[in-house]
PDB file of C-alpha atoms in Angstrom:
ATOM      1  CA  PHE A  28       9.925  17.076  30.949  1.00 46.00           C
ATOM      2  CA  LEU A  29       9.616  20.846  30.272  1.00 50.00           C
ATOM      3  CA  HIS A  30      11.818  23.184  32.280  1.00 50.00           C
ATOM      4  CA  ALA A  31      11.377  26.882  32.959  1.00 56.00           C
ATOM      5  CA  THR A  32      15.125  27.399  32.626  1.00 58.00           C
ATOM      6  CA  PRO A  33      16.955  27.188  29.281  1.00 56.00           C
ATOM      7  CA  CYS A  34      18.058  23.673  28.392  1.00 54.00           C
ATOM      8  CA  PRO A  35      19.595  21.930  25.386  1.00 55.00           C
ATOM      9  CA  LEU A  36      17.347  21.348  22.404  1.00 55.00           C
ATOM     10  CA  LEU A  37      15.530  18.022  22.269  1.00 52.00           C
ATOM     11  CA  ARG A  38      14.568  16.547  18.909  1.00 52.00           C
ATOM     12  CA  ILE A  39      12.656  13.311  18.395  1.00 54.00           C
ATOM     13  CA  TRP A  40      12.866  11.617  15.010  1.00 54.00           C
ATOM     14  CA  PRO A  41       9.941   9.427  13.932  1.00 55.00           C
ATOM     15  CA  GLN A  42      10.271   5.764  13.133  1.00 53.00           C
ATOM     16  CA  THR A  43      11.620   5.164   9.619  1.00 56.00           C
ATOM     17  CA  TYR A  44      13.170   2.344   7.640  1.00 57.00           C
ATOM     18  CA  ASP A  45      11.826  -0.443   9.880  1.00 56.00           C
ATOM     19  CA  THR A  46      13.627   0.836  12.966  1.00 56.00           C
ATOM     20  CA  GLU A  47      11.942   0.229  16.252  1.00 60.00           C
ATOM     21  CA  GLY A  48      10.916   3.034  18.516  1.00 58.00           C
ATOM     22  CA  PHE A  49      12.217   6.583  18.420  1.00 59.00           C
ATOM     23  CA  PHE A  50      15.665   8.069  18.522  1.00 62.00           C
ATOM     24  CA  CYS A  51      16.464  11.255  20.334  1.00 68.00           C
ATOM     25  CA  ALA A  52      19.492  13.483  20.622  1.00 72.00           C
ATOM     26  CA  VAL A  53      20.377  16.318  22.926  1.00 77.00           C
ATOM     27  CA  LEU A  54      22.082  19.093  21.003  1.00 80.00           C
ATOM     28  CA  ARG A  55      24.089  21.905  22.546  1.00 85.00           C
ATOM     29  CA  LYS A  56      25.772  24.700  20.621  1.00 86.00           C
ATOM     30  CA  THR A  57      29.472  24.721  21.496  1.00 90.00           C
ATOM     31  CA  ALA A  58      31.021  27.064  18.908  1.00 90.00           C
ATOM     32  CA  PRO A  59      30.148  30.428  17.385  1.00 91.00           C
ATOM     33  CA  THR A  60      28.215  30.547  14.135  1.00 90.00           C
ATOM     34  CA  ARG A  61      30.421  30.879  11.059  1.00 90.00           C
ATOM     35  CA  ARG A  62      30.273  34.034   9.000  1.00 92.00           C
ATOM     36  CA  ILE A  63      28.385  34.011   5.721  1.00 89.00           C
ATOM     37  CA  GLU A  64      30.614  32.789   2.914  1.00 87.00           C
ATOM     38  CA  ARG A  65      29.913  34.309  -0.480  1.00 87.00           C
ATOM     39  CA  VAL A  66      30.076  31.641  -3.153  1.00 85.00           C
ATOM     40  CA  PRO A  67      29.912  32.550  -6.830  1.00 88.00           C
ATOM     41  CA  SER A  68      26.825  31.250  -8.589  1.00 85.00           C
ATOM     42  CA  VAL A  69      27.265  28.644 -11.308  1.00 88.00           C
ATOM     43  CA  PRO A  70      25.483  29.105 -14.640  1.00 88.00           C
ATOM     44  CA  ARG A  71      22.483  26.829 -15.058  1.00 88.00           C
ATOM     45  CA  ARG A  72      22.467  24.033 -17.594  1.00 90.00           C
ATOM     46  CA  GLU A  73      18.988  25.108 -18.670  1.00 92.00           C
ATOM     47  CA  GLU A  74      18.345  28.190 -20.767  1.00 93.00           C
ATOM     48  CA  ARG A  75      15.251  30.348 -20.975  1.00 94.00           C
ATOM     49  CA  PHE A  76      13.340  30.439 -24.229  1.00 94.00           C
ATOM     50  CA  PRO A  77      12.736  33.739 -25.971  1.00 95.00           C
ATOM     51  CA  ARG A  78       9.157  34.806 -25.162  1.00 94.00           C
ATOM     52  CA  SER A  79       7.979  34.175 -28.728  1.00 96.00           C
ATOM     53  CA  THR A  80       9.402  30.626 -28.762  1.00 95.00           C
ATOM     54  CA  GLU A  81       7.865  29.815 -25.381  1.00 96.00           C
ATOM     55  CA  ALA A  82       4.501  31.157 -26.571  1.00 96.00           C
ATOM     56  CA  GLU A  83       4.713  29.003 -29.723  1.00 96.00           C
ATOM     57  CA  ILE A  84       5.463  25.817 -27.733  1.00 96.00           C
ATOM     58  CA  ARG A  85       2.632  26.552 -25.309  1.00 96.00           C
ATOM     59  CA  LYS A  86       0.244  27.149 -28.230  1.00 96.00           C
ATOM     60  CA  ARG A  87       1.193  23.870 -29.926  1.00 95.00           C
ATOM     61  CA  ILE A  88       0.638  21.863 -26.732  1.00 96.00           C
ATOM     62  CA  SER A  89      -2.568  23.780 -26.000  1.00 96.00           C
ATOM     63  CA  ASP A  90      -3.870  23.044 -29.510  1.00 96.00           C
ATOM     64  CA  MET A  91      -3.215  19.322 -28.961  1.00 95.00           C
ATOM     65  CA  TYR A  92      -4.800  19.019 -25.508  1.00 97.00           C
ATOM     66  CA  GLY A  93      -7.226  21.935 -25.280  1.00 96.00           C
ATOM     67  CA  THR A  94      -5.528  23.510 -22.288  1.00 96.00           C
ATOM     68  CA  ASP A  95      -2.343  25.313 -21.330  1.00 95.00           C
ATOM     69  CA  PHE A  96      -0.469  23.215 -18.772  1.00 96.00           C
ATOM     70  CA  VAL A  97       1.646  26.242 -17.756  1.00 96.00           C
ATOM     71  CA  ARG A  98       0.142  28.067 -14.787  1.00 96.00           C
ATOM     72  CA  GLU A  99       0.639  31.591 -13.486  1.00 96.00           C
ATOM     73  CA  GLY A 100       4.178  32.168 -12.223  1.00 96.00           C
ATOM     74  CA  GLU A 101       5.611  29.312 -14.318  1.00 96.00           C
ATOM     75  CA  LEU A 102       7.746  29.317 -17.438  1.00 96.00           C
ATOM     76  CA  LEU A 103       9.432  26.952 -19.861  1.00 97.00           C
ATOM     77  CA  VAL A 104      13.200  26.460 -20.082  1.00 96.00           C
ATOM     78  CA  HIS A 105      15.221  24.008 -22.141  1.00 95.00           C
ATOM     79  CA  ARG A 106      18.313  21.841 -21.958  1.00 94.00           C
ATOM     80  CA  GLY A 107      19.013  20.585 -25.448  1.00 92.00           C
ATOM     81  CA  ASP A 108      15.776  19.170 -26.843  1.00 94.00           C
ATOM     82  CA  LEU A 109      14.225  18.650 -23.389  1.00 95.00           C
ATOM     83  CA  VAL A 110      11.723  21.323 -22.336  1.00 96.00           C
ATOM     84  CA  LEU A 111      11.235  21.773 -18.585  1.00 96.00           C
ATOM     85  CA  LEU A 112       8.430  23.469 -16.669  1.00 96.00           C
ATOM     86  CA  THR A 113       9.649  25.536 -13.731  1.00 96.00           C
ATOM     87  CA  THR A 114       8.655  28.554 -11.691  1.00 95.00           C
ATOM     88  CA  GLU A 115       9.949  32.072 -12.240  1.00 94.00           C
ATOM     89  CA  VAL A 116      11.319  32.029  -8.688  1.00 94.00           C
ATOM     90  CA  ALA A 117      13.276  28.794  -9.246  1.00 92.00           C
ATOM     91  CA  ALA A 118      14.646  30.077 -12.557  1.00 91.00           C
ATOM     92  CA  SER A 119      15.980  33.258 -10.932  1.00 90.00           C
ATOM     93  CA  LEU A 120      17.479  31.560  -7.855  1.00 88.00           C
ATOM     94  CA  PRO A 121      21.302  31.692  -7.928  1.00 87.00           C
ATOM     95  CA  MET A 122      22.913  28.297  -7.341  1.00 86.00           C
ATOM     96  CA  PRO A 123      26.489  27.676  -6.120  1.00 85.00           C
ATOM     97  CA  ILE A 124      26.532  24.221  -7.766  1.00 84.00           C
ATOM     98  CA  VAL A 125      25.465  22.738 -11.100  1.00 84.00           C
ATOM     99  CA  ASP A 126      21.795  21.813 -10.919  1.00 82.00           C
ATOM    100  CA  TYR A 127      20.504  18.351 -11.778  1.00 82.00           C
ATOM    101  CA  GLY A 128      17.254  19.624 -13.215  1.00 82.00           C
ATOM    102  CA  MET A 129      15.390  22.857 -12.785  1.00 87.00           C
ATOM    103  CA  GLY A 130      11.836  21.650 -13.163  1.00 91.00           C
ATOM    104  CA  LEU A 131       9.291  19.108 -14.275  1.00 93.00           C
ATOM    105  CA  PRO A 132      10.066  17.531 -17.669  1.00 94.00           C
ATOM    106  CA  TYR A 133       7.421  19.142 -19.901  1.00 96.00           C
ATOM    107  CA  ALA A 134       8.074  18.012 -23.468  1.00 96.00           C
ATOM    108  CA  LYS A 135      10.720  16.674 -25.788  1.00 95.00           C
ATOM    109  CA  GLY A 136      11.463  18.410 -29.064  1.00 92.00           C
ATOM    110  CA  LEU A 137      11.327  16.123 -32.095  1.00 92.00           C
ATOM    111  CA  LYS A 138      13.490  16.482 -35.200  1.00 92.00           C
ATOM    112  CA  ASP A 139      10.530  17.559 -37.343  1.00 91.00           C
ATOM    113  CA  GLY A 140       9.798  20.536 -35.054  1.00 88.00           C
ATOM    114  CA  ARG A 141       6.918  18.961 -33.118  1.00 91.00           C
ATOM    115  CA  PHE A 142       6.855  18.502 -29.354  1.00 94.00           C
ATOM    116  CA  ARG A 143       5.791  15.385 -27.436  1.00 95.00           C
ATOM    117  CA  ILE A 144       4.769  15.847 -23.794  1.00 95.00           C
ATOM    118  CA  THR A 145       6.544  13.771 -21.164  1.00 94.00           C
ATOM    119  CA  ASP A 146       5.104  11.089 -18.896  1.00 92.00           C
ATOM    120  CA  GLU A 147       5.759  13.362 -15.925  1.00 93.00           C
ATOM    121  CA  LEU A 148       3.581  16.130 -17.365  1.00 95.00           C
ATOM    122  CA  ALA A 149       0.913  13.661 -18.517  1.00 95.00           C
ATOM    123  CA  SER A 150       0.577  12.143 -15.054  1.00 92.00           C
ATOM    124  CA  ALA A 151       0.946  15.428 -13.118  1.00 94.00           C
ATOM    125  CA  ARG A 152      -1.388  17.633 -15.163  1.00 95.00           C
ATOM    126  CA  GLY A 153      -3.031  15.305 -17.679  1.00 95.00           C
ATOM    127  CA  MET A 154      -6.399  15.562 -15.932  1.00 95.00           C
ATOM    128  CA  ASP A 155      -6.563  19.198 -17.094  1.00 96.00           C
ATOM    129  CA  ALA A 156      -6.626  18.098 -20.759  1.00 96.00           C
ATOM    130  CA  LEU A 157      -9.901  18.697 -22.588  1.00 95.00           C
ATOM    131  CA  GLN A 158      -8.997  16.868 -25.812  1.00 95.00           C
ATOM    132  CA  GLY A 159      -6.331  14.434 -26.949  1.00 95.00           C
ATOM    133  CA  ILE A 160      -7.342  12.014 -24.206  1.00 95.00           C
ATOM    134  CA  LEU A 161      -8.246   8.349 -24.373  1.00 95.00           C
ATOM    135  CA  ILE A 162     -10.188   6.722 -21.544  1.00 95.00           C
ATOM    136  CA  VAL A 163      -9.162   3.101 -20.966  1.00 95.00           C
ATOM    137  CA  ASN A 164     -11.071   0.412 -19.075  1.00 95.00           C
ATOM    138  CA  ASP A 165      -9.663  -2.108 -16.591  1.00 94.00           C
ATOM    139  CA  ALA A 166      -8.919  -4.776 -19.232  1.00 95.00           C
ATOM    140  CA  GLU A 167      -7.135  -2.283 -21.497  1.00 95.00           C
ATOM    141  CA  LEU A 168      -5.185  -0.944 -18.537  1.00 93.00           C
ATOM    142  CA  GLN A 169      -4.023  -4.463 -17.693  1.00 92.00           C
ATOM    143  CA  GLU A 170      -2.778  -4.948 -21.266  1.00 93.00           C
ATOM    144  CA  LEU A 171      -0.956  -1.614 -21.128  1.00 93.00           C
ATOM    145  CA  LEU A 172       0.636  -2.514 -17.788  1.00 91.00           C
ATOM    146  CA  GLU A 173       1.881  -5.736 -19.381  1.00 90.00           C
ATOM    147  CA  GLY A 174       3.601  -3.716 -22.099  1.00 90.00           C
ATOM    148  CA  GLN A 175       1.072  -4.489 -24.842  1.00 92.00           C
ATOM    149  CA  ASN A 176      -0.471  -2.151 -27.404  1.00 94.00           C
ATOM    150  CA  ILE A 177      -4.272  -1.904 -27.423  1.00 96.00           C
ATOM    151  CA  GLU A 178      -6.970  -1.280 -30.000  1.00 95.00           C
ATOM    152  CA  CYS A 179      -8.679   2.102 -30.136  1.00 93.00           C
ATOM    153  CA  ARG A 180     -11.182   3.916 -32.361  1.00 91.00           C
ATOM    154  CA  GLU A 181     -10.085   4.520 -35.965  1.00 92.00           C
ATOM    155  CA  ASP A 182     -10.820   8.257 -35.738  1.00 91.00           C
ATOM    156  CA  VAL A 183      -8.401   8.740 -32.813  1.00 91.00           C
ATOM    157  CA  GLU A 184      -4.933   9.713 -33.978  1.00 93.00           C
ATOM    158  CA  GLY A 185      -1.778  11.269 -32.526  1.00 93.00           C
ATOM    159  CA  ASP A 186      -0.283  11.607 -29.055  1.00 95.00           C
ATOM    160  CA  MET A 187      -2.912  10.836 -26.423  1.00 96.00           C
ATOM    161  CA  ILE A 188      -3.051  11.236 -22.651  1.00 96.00           C
ATOM    162  CA  LEU A 189      -4.438   8.045 -21.127  1.00 96.00           C
ATOM    163  CA  HIS A 190      -7.103   8.336 -18.437  1.00 96.00           C
ATOM    164  CA  TRP A 191      -8.234   5.482 -16.226  1.00 94.00           C
ATOM    165  CA  ASN A 192     -10.638   5.768 -13.322  1.00 93.00           C
ATOM    166  CA  ASN A 193     -10.383   9.594 -13.309  1.00 91.00           C
ATOM    167  CA  LEU A 194      -6.575   9.452 -13.221  1.00 93.00           C
ATOM    168  CA  ALA A 195      -4.081  10.446 -15.899  1.00 94.00           C
ATOM    169  CA  ILE A 196      -1.743   7.454 -16.129  1.00 93.00           C
ATOM    170  CA  GLY A 197       0.558   8.351 -19.021  1.00 93.00           C
ATOM    171  CA  ARG A 198       0.752   8.618 -22.792  1.00 94.00           C
ATOM    172  CA  GLY A 199       0.137   6.615 -25.926  1.00 95.00           C
ATOM    173  CA  LEU A 200       0.368   7.115 -29.685  1.00 95.00           C
ATOM    174  CA  ALA A 201      -2.865   6.373 -31.558  1.00 96.00           C
ATOM    175  CA  LYS A 202      -2.571   5.378 -35.209  1.00 94.00           C
ATOM    176  CA  GLU A 203      -4.758   3.332 -37.568  1.00 93.00           C
ATOM    177  CA  GLY A 204      -6.978   1.888 -34.831  1.00 93.00           C
ATOM    178  CA  PHE A 205      -4.174   0.945 -32.434  1.00 95.00           C
ATOM    179  CA  LEU A 206      -2.657   2.701 -29.458  1.00 95.00           C
ATOM    180  CA  LYS A 207       1.097   2.265 -29.174  1.00 95.00           C
ATOM    181  CA  ASN A 208       1.952   1.868 -25.504  1.00 92.00           C
ATOM    182  CA  ARG A 209       4.178   4.713 -24.321  1.00 93.00           C
ATOM    183  CA  LEU A 210       3.776   4.285 -20.579  1.00 89.00           C
ATOM    184  CA  SER A 211       6.914   4.784 -18.512  1.00 85.00           C
ATOM    185  CA  ARG A 212       9.051   1.686 -18.072  1.00 82.00           C
ATOM    186  CA  TRP A 213       8.698   1.945 -14.312  1.00 77.00           C
ATOM    187  CA  ILE A 214       4.917   1.531 -14.694  1.00 79.00           C
ATOM    188  CA  VAL A 215       4.936  -1.353 -17.169  1.00 79.00           C
ATOM    189  CA  GLN A 216       5.068  -4.850 -15.676  1.00 70.00           C
ATOM    190  CA  LEU A 217       6.369  -7.131 -18.406  1.00 58.00           C
ATOM    191  CA  ARG A 218       4.776 -10.556 -18.724  1.00 53.00           C
ATOM    192  CA  GLY A 219       6.686 -13.297 -16.972  1.00 49.00           C
ATOM    193  CA  SER A 220       8.297 -10.972 -14.452  1.00 50.00           C
TER     194      SER A 220
END
């Protein structure tokens, strides 16, 4: 199987998509490598915030949830009213094509100047939150998964990160003793489906 003399490269691909067995290919280089082609970089669709604006957004979210979800080496950028969390390295990387998205959706700017965190941030980093959380039990989770709103304590109000079984599962809006279900549509299983 292994030879002391140079031989073509052998690559084995694992089983995927219900195929049976393994596939293999023998590859041999038959042409010279092309020279590097310089391609002009395309401006990103996302823009960086001024430092003061980014600090203000981070403070607002931190005041709501008791923690800063932005870690060392990360920054916030925006595309319209959507705020994205990305790394400094990704933000400075030149791209020869228009990017689809430069980071994790972080928050959405509302017309009144507030920010509402996204489901992606709630599920990815919601366990770091120290306040603004609501722990749900199995029965409440089932109601939420069916697309229903649930009852909550009267003193709980505002955007909440939902925790179940030590997992952050999404968001909800608590108001007047009820929690409006704001779980992602891909999580919710509507009744009768």
